[in-house]
Short mmCIF file of C-alpha atoms and ligand atoms in Angstrom, two decimals:
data_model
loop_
_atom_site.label_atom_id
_atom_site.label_comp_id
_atom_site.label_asym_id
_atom_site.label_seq_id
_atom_site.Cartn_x
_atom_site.Cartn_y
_atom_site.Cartn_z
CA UNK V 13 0.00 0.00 0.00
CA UNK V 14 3.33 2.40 1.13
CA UNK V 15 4.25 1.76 -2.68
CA UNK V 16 0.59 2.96 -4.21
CA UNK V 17 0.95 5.92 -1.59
CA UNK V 18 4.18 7.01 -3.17
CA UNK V 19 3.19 6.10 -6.76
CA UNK V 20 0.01 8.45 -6.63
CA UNK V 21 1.62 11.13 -4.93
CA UNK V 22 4.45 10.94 -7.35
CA UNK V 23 1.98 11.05 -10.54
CA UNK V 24 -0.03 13.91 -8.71
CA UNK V 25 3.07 15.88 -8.59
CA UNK V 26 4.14 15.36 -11.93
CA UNK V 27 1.11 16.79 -12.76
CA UNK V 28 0.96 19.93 -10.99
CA UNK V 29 4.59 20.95 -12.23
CA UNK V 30 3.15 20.44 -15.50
CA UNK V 31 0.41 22.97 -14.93
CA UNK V 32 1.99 25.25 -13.46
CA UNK V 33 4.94 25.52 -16.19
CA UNK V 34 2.60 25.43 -18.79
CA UNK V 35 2.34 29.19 -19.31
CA UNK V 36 6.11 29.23 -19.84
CA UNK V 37 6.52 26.77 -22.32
CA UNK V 38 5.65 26.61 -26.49
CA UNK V 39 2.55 25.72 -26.92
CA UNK V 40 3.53 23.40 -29.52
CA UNK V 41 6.49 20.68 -28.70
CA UNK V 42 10.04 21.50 -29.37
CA UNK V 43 11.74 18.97 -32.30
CA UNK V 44 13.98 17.55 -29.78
CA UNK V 45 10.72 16.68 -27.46
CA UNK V 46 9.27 15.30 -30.59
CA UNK V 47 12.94 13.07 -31.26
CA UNK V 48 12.32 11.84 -28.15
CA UNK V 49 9.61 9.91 -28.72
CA UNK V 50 11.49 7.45 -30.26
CA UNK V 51 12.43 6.64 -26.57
CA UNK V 52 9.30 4.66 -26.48
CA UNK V 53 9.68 2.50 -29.23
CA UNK V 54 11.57 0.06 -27.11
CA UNK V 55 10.92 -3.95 -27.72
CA UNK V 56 8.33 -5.43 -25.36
CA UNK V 57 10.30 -6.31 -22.12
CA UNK V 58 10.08 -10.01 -21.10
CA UNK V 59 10.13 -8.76 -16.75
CA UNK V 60 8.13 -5.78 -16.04
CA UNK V 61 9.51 -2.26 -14.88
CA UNK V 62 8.72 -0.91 -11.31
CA UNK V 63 5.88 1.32 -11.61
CA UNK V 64 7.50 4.76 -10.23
CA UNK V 65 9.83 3.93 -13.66
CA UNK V 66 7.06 3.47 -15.64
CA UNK V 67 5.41 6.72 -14.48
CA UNK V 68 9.04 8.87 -14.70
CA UNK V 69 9.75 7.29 -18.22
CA UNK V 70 5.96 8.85 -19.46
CA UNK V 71 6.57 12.61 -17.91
CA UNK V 72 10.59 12.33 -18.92
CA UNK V 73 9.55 11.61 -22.94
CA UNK V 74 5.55 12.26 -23.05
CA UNK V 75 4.95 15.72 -21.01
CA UNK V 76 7.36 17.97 -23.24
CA UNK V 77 6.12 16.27 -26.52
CA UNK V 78 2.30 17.23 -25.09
CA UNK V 79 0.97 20.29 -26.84
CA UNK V 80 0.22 22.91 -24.19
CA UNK V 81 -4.18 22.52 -25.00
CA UNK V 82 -4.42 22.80 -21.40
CA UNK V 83 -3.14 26.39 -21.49
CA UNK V 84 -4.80 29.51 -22.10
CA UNK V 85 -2.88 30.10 -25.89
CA UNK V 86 -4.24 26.91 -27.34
CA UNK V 87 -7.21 28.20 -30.06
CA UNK V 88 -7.38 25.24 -32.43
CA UNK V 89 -10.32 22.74 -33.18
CA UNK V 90 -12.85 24.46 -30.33
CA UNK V 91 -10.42 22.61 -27.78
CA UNK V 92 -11.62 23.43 -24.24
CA UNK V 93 -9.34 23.39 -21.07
CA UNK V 94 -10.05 21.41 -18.33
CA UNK V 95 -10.76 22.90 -15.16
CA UNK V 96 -8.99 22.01 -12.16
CA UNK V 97 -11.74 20.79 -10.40
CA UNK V 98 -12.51 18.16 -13.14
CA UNK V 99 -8.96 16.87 -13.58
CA UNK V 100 -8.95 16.44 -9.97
CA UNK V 101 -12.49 14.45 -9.89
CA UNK V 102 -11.24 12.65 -13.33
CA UNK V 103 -8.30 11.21 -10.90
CA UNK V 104 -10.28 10.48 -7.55
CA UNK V 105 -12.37 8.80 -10.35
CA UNK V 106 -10.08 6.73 -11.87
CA UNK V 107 -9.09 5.54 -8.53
CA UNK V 108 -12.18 3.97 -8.23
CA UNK V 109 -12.40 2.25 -11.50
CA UNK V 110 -16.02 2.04 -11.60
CA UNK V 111 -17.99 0.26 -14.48
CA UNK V 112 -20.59 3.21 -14.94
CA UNK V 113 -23.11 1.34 -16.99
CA UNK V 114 -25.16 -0.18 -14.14
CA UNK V 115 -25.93 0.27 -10.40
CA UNK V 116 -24.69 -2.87 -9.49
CA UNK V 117 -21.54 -2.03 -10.90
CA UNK V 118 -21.25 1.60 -9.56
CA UNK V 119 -24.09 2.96 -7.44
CA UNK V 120 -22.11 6.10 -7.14
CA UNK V 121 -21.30 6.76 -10.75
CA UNK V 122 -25.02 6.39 -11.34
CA UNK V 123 -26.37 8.37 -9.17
CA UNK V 124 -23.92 11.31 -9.43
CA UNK V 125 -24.89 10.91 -13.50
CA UNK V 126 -28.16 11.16 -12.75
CA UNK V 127 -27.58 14.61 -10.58
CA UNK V 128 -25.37 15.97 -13.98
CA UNK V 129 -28.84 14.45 -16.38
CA UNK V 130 -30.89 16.63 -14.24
CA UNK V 131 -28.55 20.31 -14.12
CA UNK V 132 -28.03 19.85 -18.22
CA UNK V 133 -31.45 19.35 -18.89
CA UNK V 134 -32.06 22.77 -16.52
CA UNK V 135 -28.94 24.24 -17.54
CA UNK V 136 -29.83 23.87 -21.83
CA UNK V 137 -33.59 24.20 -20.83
CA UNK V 138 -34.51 20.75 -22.57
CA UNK V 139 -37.84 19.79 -22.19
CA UNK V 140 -38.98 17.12 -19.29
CA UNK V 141 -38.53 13.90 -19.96
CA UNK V 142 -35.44 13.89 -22.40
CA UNK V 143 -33.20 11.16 -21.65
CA UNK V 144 -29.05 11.56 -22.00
CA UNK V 145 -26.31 9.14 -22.82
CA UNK V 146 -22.92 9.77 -21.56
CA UNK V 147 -20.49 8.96 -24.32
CA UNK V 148 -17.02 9.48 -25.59
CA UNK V 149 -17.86 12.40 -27.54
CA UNK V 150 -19.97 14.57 -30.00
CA UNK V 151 -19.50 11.78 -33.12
CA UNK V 152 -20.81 9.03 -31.24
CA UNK V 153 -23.40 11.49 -29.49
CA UNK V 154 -24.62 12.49 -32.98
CA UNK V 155 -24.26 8.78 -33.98
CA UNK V 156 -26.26 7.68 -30.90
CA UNK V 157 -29.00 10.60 -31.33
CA UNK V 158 -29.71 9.46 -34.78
CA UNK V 159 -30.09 6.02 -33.66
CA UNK V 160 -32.85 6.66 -31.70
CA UNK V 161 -34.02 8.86 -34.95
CA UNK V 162 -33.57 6.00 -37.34
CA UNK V 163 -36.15 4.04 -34.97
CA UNK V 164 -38.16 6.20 -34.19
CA UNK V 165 -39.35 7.53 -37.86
CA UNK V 166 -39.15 3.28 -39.26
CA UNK V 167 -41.17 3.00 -36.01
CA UNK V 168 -43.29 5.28 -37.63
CA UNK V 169 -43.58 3.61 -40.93
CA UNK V 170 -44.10 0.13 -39.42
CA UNK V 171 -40.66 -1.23 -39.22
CA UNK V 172 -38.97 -2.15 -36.41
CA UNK V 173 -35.50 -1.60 -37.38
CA UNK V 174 -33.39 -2.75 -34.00
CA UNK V 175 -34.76 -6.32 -35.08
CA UNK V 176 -35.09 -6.50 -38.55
CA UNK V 177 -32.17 -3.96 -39.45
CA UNK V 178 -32.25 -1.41 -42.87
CA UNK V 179 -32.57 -4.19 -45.84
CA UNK V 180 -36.06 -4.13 -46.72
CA UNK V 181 -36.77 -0.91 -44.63
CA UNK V 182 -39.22 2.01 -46.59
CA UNK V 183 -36.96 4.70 -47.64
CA UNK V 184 -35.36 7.00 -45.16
CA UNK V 185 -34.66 10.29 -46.15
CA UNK V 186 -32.12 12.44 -44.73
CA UNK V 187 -31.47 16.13 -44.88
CA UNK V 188 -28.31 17.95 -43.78
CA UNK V 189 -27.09 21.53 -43.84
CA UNK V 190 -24.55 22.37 -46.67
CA UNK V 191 -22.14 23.09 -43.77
CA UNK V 192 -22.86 19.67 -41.45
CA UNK V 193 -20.05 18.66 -39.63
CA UNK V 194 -18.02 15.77 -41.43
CA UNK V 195 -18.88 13.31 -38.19
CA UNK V 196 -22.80 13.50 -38.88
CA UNK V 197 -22.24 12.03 -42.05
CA UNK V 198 -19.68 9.68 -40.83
CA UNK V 199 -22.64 8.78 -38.36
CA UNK V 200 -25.06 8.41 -40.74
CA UNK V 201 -22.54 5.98 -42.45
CA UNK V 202 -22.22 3.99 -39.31
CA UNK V 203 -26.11 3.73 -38.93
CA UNK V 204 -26.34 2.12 -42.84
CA UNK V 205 -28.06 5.42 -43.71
CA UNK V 206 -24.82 6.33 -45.94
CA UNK V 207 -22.87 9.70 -46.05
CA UNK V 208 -23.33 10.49 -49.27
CA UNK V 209 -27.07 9.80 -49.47
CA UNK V 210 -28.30 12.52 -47.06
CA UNK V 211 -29.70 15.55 -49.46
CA UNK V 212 -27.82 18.78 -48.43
CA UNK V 213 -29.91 22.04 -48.02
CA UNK V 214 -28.46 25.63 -48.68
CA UNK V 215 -26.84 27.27 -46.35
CA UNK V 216 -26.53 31.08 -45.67
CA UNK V 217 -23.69 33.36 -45.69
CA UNK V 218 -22.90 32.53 -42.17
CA UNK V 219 -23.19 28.74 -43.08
CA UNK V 220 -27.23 28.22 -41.69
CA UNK V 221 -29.51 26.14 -42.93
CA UNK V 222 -32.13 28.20 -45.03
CA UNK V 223 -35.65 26.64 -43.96
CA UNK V 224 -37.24 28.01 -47.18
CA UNK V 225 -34.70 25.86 -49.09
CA UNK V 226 -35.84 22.59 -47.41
CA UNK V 227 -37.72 20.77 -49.82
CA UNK V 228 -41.24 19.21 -49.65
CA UNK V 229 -41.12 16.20 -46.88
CA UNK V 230 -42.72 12.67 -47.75
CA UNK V 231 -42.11 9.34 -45.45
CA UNK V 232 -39.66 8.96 -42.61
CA UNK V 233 -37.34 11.69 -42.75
CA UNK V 234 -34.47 13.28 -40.24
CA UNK V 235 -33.32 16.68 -41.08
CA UNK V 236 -29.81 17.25 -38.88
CA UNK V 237 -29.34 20.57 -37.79
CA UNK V 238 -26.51 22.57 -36.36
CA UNK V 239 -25.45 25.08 -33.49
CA UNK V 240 -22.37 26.01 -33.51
CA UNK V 241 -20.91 26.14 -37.15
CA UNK V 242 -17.24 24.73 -36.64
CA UNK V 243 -15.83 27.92 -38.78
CA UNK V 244 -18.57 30.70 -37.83
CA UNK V 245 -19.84 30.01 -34.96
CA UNK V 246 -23.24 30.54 -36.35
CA UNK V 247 -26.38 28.78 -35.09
CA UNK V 248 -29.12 26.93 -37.63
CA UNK V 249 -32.30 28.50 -37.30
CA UNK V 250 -33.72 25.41 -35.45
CA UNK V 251 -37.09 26.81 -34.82
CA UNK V 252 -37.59 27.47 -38.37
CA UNK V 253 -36.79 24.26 -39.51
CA UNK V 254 -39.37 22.74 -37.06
CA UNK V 255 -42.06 25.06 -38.24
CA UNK V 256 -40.97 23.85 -41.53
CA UNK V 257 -40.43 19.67 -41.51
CA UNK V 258 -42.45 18.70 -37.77
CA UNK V 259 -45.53 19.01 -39.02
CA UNK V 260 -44.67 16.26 -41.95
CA UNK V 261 -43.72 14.22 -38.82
CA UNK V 262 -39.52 14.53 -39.60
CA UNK V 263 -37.15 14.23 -36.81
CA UNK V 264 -34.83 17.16 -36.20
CA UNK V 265 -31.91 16.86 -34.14
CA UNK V 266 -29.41 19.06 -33.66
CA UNK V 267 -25.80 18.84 -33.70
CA UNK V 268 -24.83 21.34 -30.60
CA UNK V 269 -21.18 19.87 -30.07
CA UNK V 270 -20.35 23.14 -28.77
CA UNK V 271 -22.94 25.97 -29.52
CA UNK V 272 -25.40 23.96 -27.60
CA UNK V 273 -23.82 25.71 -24.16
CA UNK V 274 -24.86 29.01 -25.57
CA UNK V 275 -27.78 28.22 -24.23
CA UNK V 276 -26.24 28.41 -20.59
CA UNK V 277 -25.66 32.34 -21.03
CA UNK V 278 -27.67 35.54 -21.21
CA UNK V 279 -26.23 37.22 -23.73
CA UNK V 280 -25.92 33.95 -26.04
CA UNK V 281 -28.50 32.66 -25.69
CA UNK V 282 -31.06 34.49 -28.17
CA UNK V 283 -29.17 32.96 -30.93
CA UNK V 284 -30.20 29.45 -29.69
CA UNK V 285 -33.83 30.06 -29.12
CA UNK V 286 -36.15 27.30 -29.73
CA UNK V 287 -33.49 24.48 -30.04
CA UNK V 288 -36.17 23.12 -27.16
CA UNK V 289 -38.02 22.02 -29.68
CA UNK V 290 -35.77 19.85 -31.93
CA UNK V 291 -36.16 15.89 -31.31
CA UNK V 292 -32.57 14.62 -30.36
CA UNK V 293 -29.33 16.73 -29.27
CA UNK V 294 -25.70 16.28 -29.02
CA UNK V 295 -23.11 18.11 -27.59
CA UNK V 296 -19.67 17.75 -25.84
CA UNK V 297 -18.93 18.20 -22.27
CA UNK V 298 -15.17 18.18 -23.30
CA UNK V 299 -15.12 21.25 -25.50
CA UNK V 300 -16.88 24.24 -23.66
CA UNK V 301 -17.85 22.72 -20.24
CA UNK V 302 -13.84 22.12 -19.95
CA UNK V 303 -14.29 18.32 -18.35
CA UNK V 304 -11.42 16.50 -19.71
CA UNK V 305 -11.52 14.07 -23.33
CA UNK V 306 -13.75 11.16 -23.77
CA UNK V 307 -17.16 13.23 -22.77
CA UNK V 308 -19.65 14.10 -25.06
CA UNK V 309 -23.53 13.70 -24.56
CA UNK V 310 -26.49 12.69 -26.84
CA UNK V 311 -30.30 14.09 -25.54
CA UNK V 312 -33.17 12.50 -26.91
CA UNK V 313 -36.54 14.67 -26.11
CA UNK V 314 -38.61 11.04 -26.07
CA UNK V 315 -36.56 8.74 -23.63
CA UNK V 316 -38.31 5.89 -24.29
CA UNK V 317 -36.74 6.18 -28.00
CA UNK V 318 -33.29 6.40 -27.21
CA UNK V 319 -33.74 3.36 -24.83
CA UNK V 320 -35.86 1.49 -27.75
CA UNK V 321 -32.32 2.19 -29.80
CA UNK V 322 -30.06 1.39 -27.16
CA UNK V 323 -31.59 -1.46 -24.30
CA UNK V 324 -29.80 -4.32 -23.85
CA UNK V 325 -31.07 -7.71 -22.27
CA UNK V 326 -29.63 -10.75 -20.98
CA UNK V 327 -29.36 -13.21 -19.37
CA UNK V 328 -26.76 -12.45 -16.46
CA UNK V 329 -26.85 -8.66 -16.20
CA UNK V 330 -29.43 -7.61 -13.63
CA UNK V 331 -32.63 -5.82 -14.32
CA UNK V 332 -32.52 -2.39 -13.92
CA UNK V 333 -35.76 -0.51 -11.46
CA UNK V 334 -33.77 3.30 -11.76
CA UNK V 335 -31.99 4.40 -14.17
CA UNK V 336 -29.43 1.98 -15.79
CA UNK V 337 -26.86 3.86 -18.05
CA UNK V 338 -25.89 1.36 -20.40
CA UNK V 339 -30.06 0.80 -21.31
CA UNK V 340 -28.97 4.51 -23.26
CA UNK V 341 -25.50 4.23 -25.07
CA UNK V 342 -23.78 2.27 -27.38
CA UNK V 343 -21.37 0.90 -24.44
CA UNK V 344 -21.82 -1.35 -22.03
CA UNK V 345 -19.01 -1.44 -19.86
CA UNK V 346 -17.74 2.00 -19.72
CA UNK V 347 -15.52 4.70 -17.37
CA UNK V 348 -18.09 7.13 -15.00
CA UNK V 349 -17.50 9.87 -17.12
CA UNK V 350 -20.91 11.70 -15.77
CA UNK V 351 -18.68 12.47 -12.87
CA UNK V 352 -16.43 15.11 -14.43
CA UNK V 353 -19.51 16.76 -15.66
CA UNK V 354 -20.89 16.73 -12.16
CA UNK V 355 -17.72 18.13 -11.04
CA UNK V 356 -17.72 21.16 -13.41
CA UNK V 357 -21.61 22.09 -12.92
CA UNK V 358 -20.66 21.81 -9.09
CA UNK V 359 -18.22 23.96 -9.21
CA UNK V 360 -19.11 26.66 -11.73
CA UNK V 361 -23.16 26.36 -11.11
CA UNK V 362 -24.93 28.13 -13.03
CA UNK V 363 -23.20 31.64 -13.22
CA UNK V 364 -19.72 29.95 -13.47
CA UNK V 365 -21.08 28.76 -16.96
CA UNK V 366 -22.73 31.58 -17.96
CA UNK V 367 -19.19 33.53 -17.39
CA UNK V 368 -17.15 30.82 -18.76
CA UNK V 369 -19.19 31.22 -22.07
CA UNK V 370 -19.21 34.93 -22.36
CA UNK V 371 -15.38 35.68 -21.57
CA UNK V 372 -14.73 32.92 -24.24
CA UNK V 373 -17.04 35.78 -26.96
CA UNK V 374 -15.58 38.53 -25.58
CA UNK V 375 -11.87 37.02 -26.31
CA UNK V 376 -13.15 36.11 -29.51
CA UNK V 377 -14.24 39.87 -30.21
CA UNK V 378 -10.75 40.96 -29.18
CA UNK V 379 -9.41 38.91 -31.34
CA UNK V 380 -11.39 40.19 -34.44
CA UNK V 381 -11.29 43.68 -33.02
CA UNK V 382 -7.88 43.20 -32.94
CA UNK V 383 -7.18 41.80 -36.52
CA UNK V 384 -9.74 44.19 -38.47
CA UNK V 385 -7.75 47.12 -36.71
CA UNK V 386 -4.72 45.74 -38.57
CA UNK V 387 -6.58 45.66 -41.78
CA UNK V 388 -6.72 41.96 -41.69
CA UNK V 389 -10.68 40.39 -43.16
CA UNK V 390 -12.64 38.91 -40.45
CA UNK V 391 -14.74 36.76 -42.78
CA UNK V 392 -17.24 36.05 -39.99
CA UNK V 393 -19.97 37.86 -37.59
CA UNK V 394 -18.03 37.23 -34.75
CA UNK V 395 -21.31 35.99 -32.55
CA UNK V 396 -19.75 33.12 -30.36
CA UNK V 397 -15.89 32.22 -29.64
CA UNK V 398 -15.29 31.40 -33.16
CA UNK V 399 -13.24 33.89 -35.52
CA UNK V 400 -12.17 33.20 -39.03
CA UNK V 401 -9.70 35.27 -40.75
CA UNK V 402 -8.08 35.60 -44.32
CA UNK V 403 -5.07 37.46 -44.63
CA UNK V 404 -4.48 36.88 -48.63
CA UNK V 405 -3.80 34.80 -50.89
CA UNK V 406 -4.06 30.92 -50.08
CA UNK V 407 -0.33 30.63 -49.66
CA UNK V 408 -0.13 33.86 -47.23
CA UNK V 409 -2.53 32.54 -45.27
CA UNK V 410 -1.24 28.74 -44.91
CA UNK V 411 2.13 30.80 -44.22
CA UNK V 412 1.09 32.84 -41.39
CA UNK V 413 -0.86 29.87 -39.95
CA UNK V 414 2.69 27.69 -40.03
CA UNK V 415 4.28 30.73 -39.03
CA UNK V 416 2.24 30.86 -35.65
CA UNK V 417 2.19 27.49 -34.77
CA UNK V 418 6.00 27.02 -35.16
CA UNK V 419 6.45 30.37 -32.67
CA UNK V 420 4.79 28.51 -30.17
CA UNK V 421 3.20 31.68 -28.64
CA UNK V 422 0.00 30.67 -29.39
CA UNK V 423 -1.88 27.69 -31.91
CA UNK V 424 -4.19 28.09 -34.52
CA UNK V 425 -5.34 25.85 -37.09
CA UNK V 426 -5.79 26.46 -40.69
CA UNK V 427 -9.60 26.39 -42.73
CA UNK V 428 -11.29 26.00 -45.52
CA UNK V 429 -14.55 28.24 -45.54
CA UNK V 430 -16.73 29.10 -48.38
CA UNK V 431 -14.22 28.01 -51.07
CA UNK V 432 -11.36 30.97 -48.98
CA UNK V 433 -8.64 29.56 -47.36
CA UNK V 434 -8.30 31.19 -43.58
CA UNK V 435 -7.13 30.74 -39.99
CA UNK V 436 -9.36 29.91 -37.34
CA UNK V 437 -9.44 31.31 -33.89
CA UNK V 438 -10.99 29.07 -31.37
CA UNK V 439 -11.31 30.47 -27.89
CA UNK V 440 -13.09 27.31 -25.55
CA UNK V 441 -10.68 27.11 -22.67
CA UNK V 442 -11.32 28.72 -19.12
CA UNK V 443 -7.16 28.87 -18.93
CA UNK V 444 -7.32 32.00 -21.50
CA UNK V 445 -6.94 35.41 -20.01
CA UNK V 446 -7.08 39.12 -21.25
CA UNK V 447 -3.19 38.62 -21.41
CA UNK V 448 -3.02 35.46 -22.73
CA UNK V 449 -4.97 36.95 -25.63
CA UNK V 450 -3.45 40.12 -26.34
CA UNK V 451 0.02 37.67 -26.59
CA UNK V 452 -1.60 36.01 -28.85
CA UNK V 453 -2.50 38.59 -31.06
CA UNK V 454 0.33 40.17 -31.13
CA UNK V 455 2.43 36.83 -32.36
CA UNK V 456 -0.26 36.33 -34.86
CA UNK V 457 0.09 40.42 -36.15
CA UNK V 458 3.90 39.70 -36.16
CA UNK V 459 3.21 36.62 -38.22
CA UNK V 460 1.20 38.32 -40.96
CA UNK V 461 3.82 41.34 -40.95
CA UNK V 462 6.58 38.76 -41.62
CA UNK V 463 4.37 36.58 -44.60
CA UNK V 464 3.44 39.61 -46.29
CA UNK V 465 -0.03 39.54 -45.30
CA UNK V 466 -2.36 41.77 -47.35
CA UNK V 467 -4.36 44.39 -45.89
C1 PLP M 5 -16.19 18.81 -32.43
C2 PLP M 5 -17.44 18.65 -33.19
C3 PLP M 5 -17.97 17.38 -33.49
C4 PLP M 5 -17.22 16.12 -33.13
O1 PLP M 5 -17.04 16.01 -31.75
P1 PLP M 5 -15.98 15.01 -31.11
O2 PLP M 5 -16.11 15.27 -29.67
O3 PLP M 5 -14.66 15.41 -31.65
O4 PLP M 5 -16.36 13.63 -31.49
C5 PLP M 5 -19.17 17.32 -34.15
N1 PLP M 5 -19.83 18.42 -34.53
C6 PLP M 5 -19.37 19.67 -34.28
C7 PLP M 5 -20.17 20.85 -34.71
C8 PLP M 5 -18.15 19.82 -33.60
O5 PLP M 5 -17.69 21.04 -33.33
#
């Protein structure tokens, strides 16, 4: 036990010097850290190492080869931070090693998972009786939204699809925004719907769906929605679309990876009104709620549907009374994830998210303020914590992107958005601060100046 003492307090201390040199270090790893690595391609050993080597061997070649996301100058790929308080329930969770599928694997994991259900469903404003499934992230949330979809509108039709599967099905059509995040269609791939069969509806200038450009409904039909354009920011008009396609009996769901937590704040939230009404949700606890990876949730406004798509029976496992997690995911045996979500709507309640989504938009507006006052083209309305920006030609841009990641000050990734190649600004992390941001900026100005950017 002395050992496992020393062990944890060892790994708990190799983590705080970590964090707290974060700040001082490039944000991306230096090419010796990333030579390194080649320190771990070592045969497998026949005898085992003793643990404490094990543990110095990862933070000696792994921790300088990390890049720095869980700083405040990381803006790529809507990345959130974690906050402290989840990394330190993620650990006194992993010290349990709970199965958090059922109660009689984990009463606790359950139950706190069924306090986080409850605060989301307040916290979005999602009507009563929507069920949740804790997953690994937005894909599979999407993937296990439009499960319970599939069902639900076959259901519809006469088909029972969880026993009989797709071949000999009635036709499902499916309708996507031009602008629908690659995973969605990856999903519908997964669910034998295909990628490439879904029927893409124009999008606006800000990458929305236009409702009056959905066509005429007939026969089961899912129409997938978005908040939170990766590039924009933007949110679909949601309400629109169900005025449009609910009264044809469609499903809409809504892929809220992370613009579904503008619903948490005041000044956000009037772009997300009437999302309420959509069928299904998705969204990830890992980008703006800053729990660490491997969290996303799916919402499905009809529990029963998502359990219809997701119940498992036999023989051995024990019937659930309460709630029993793995009747609503994909997984059976899984990690208690719901307890880092817990964590972060424990500690931040209600305001704490509310603040943690605005100062994320007001960094983003710095950020544009900062580049249009340079004469750099913000191509977006900057109405959430995304900010895309084209300095130039295709090259120029690609240039100043490389040119920012390899000074380390500060990461951001490169885009693609309406046919324009940009950079993208992300800013998801509760780790960023005013001065973390005006750093930022000013490596990325420098950047431009030294590509030639065009202004
Ligand atoms: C990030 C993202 C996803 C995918 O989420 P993962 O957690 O990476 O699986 C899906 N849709 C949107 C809009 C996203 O931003």
């Amino acid at each position: 036990m002395d050992i496992t003492a020393g062990l944890l307090r060892d790994a708990a201390e190799r983590s705080i010097r970590y964090l707290d040199t974060i700040g001082a270090r490039s944000v991306v790893p230096t090419p010796l850290a990333i030579a390194n690595l080649a320190g771990f391609d070592e045969p497998l050993a026949d005898s085992g190492a003793p643990a404490a080597e094990v543990l110095a061997c990862l933070d000696r070649l792994g921790s300088p080869a990390t890049v720095a996301s869980a700083g405040g100058r990381f803006f790529g790929f809507v990345t959130g931070g974690a906050l402290p308080a989840t990394v330190a329930a993620n650990w006194l969770a992993a010290a349990w090693d709970q199965e958090g599928g059922m109660w009689a694997s984990s009463p606790a994991s359950v139950a706190i998972e069924a306090t986080a259900h409850r605060w989301l469903i307040e916290l979005i404003g999602l009507p009563d009786g929507t069920a949740s499934a804790f997953v690994t992230g937005a894909t599979v949330a999407n993937l296990t939204a439009l499960a319970a979809a599939r069902s639900a509108v076959l259901a519809a039709a006469g088909w029972d699809v969880e026993a009989d599967g797709l071949i000999g099905a009635p036709p499902l059509t499916v309708l996507v925004g031009a602008e629908v995040h690659p995973t969605v269609r990856k999903g519908l791939g997964i669910l034998g719907l295909g990628r490439n069969r879904a029927v893409e509806v124009e999008t606006d200038r800000q990458g929305r769906i236009r409702p009056d450009r959905i066509p005429r409904i007939t026969g089961p039909t899912i129409v997938c929605t978005q908040v939170g354009n990766v590039n924009s920011g933007a949110a679909d008009p949601v309400a629109a679309v169900c005025d449009r396609v609910h009264p044809d009996g469609a499903w809409v769901h809504v892929d809220g990876a992370f613009g579904l937590w503008a619903r948490a704040a005041e000044s956000t939230r009037g772009q997300v009104l009437g999302v309420e009404r959509a069928d299904s949700w998705a969204t990830d606890a890992h980008k703006w709620l800053n729990v660490p990876y491997d969290s996303g949730l799916a919402f499905v406004r009809r529990g029963e549907l998502l359990r219809r798509a997701m119940a498992l029976t036999a023989a051995y496992l024990p019937v659930a009374t309460g709630r029993q997690p793995d009747h609503y995911t994909p997984e059976l045996s899984r990690r208690a994830r719901g307890v880092e979500v817990w964590a972060a709507l424990r500690f931040l309640g209600r305001a704490g998210v509310a603040d943690l989504v605005e100062r994320c938009c007001r960094h983003a507006r710095r950020f544009a303020a900062g580049l249009a006052a340079a004469g750099h083209r913000v191509m977006n309305d900057v109405v959430l914590n995304q900010v895309v920006v084209n300095f130039g030609s295709p090259e120029v841009n690609d240039a100043i992107v490389a040119a920012v990641q390899a000074d380390g000050e500060c990461w951001c990734g490169a885009t693609t958005w309406r046919g324009e190649r940009a950079m993208r600004i992300s800013v998801s992390s509760w780790a960023t601060t005013d001065q973390d941001v005006e750093r930022s900026l000013t490596a990325i100005l420098d950047a431009a100046r030294r590509c030639g950017a065009s202004r």
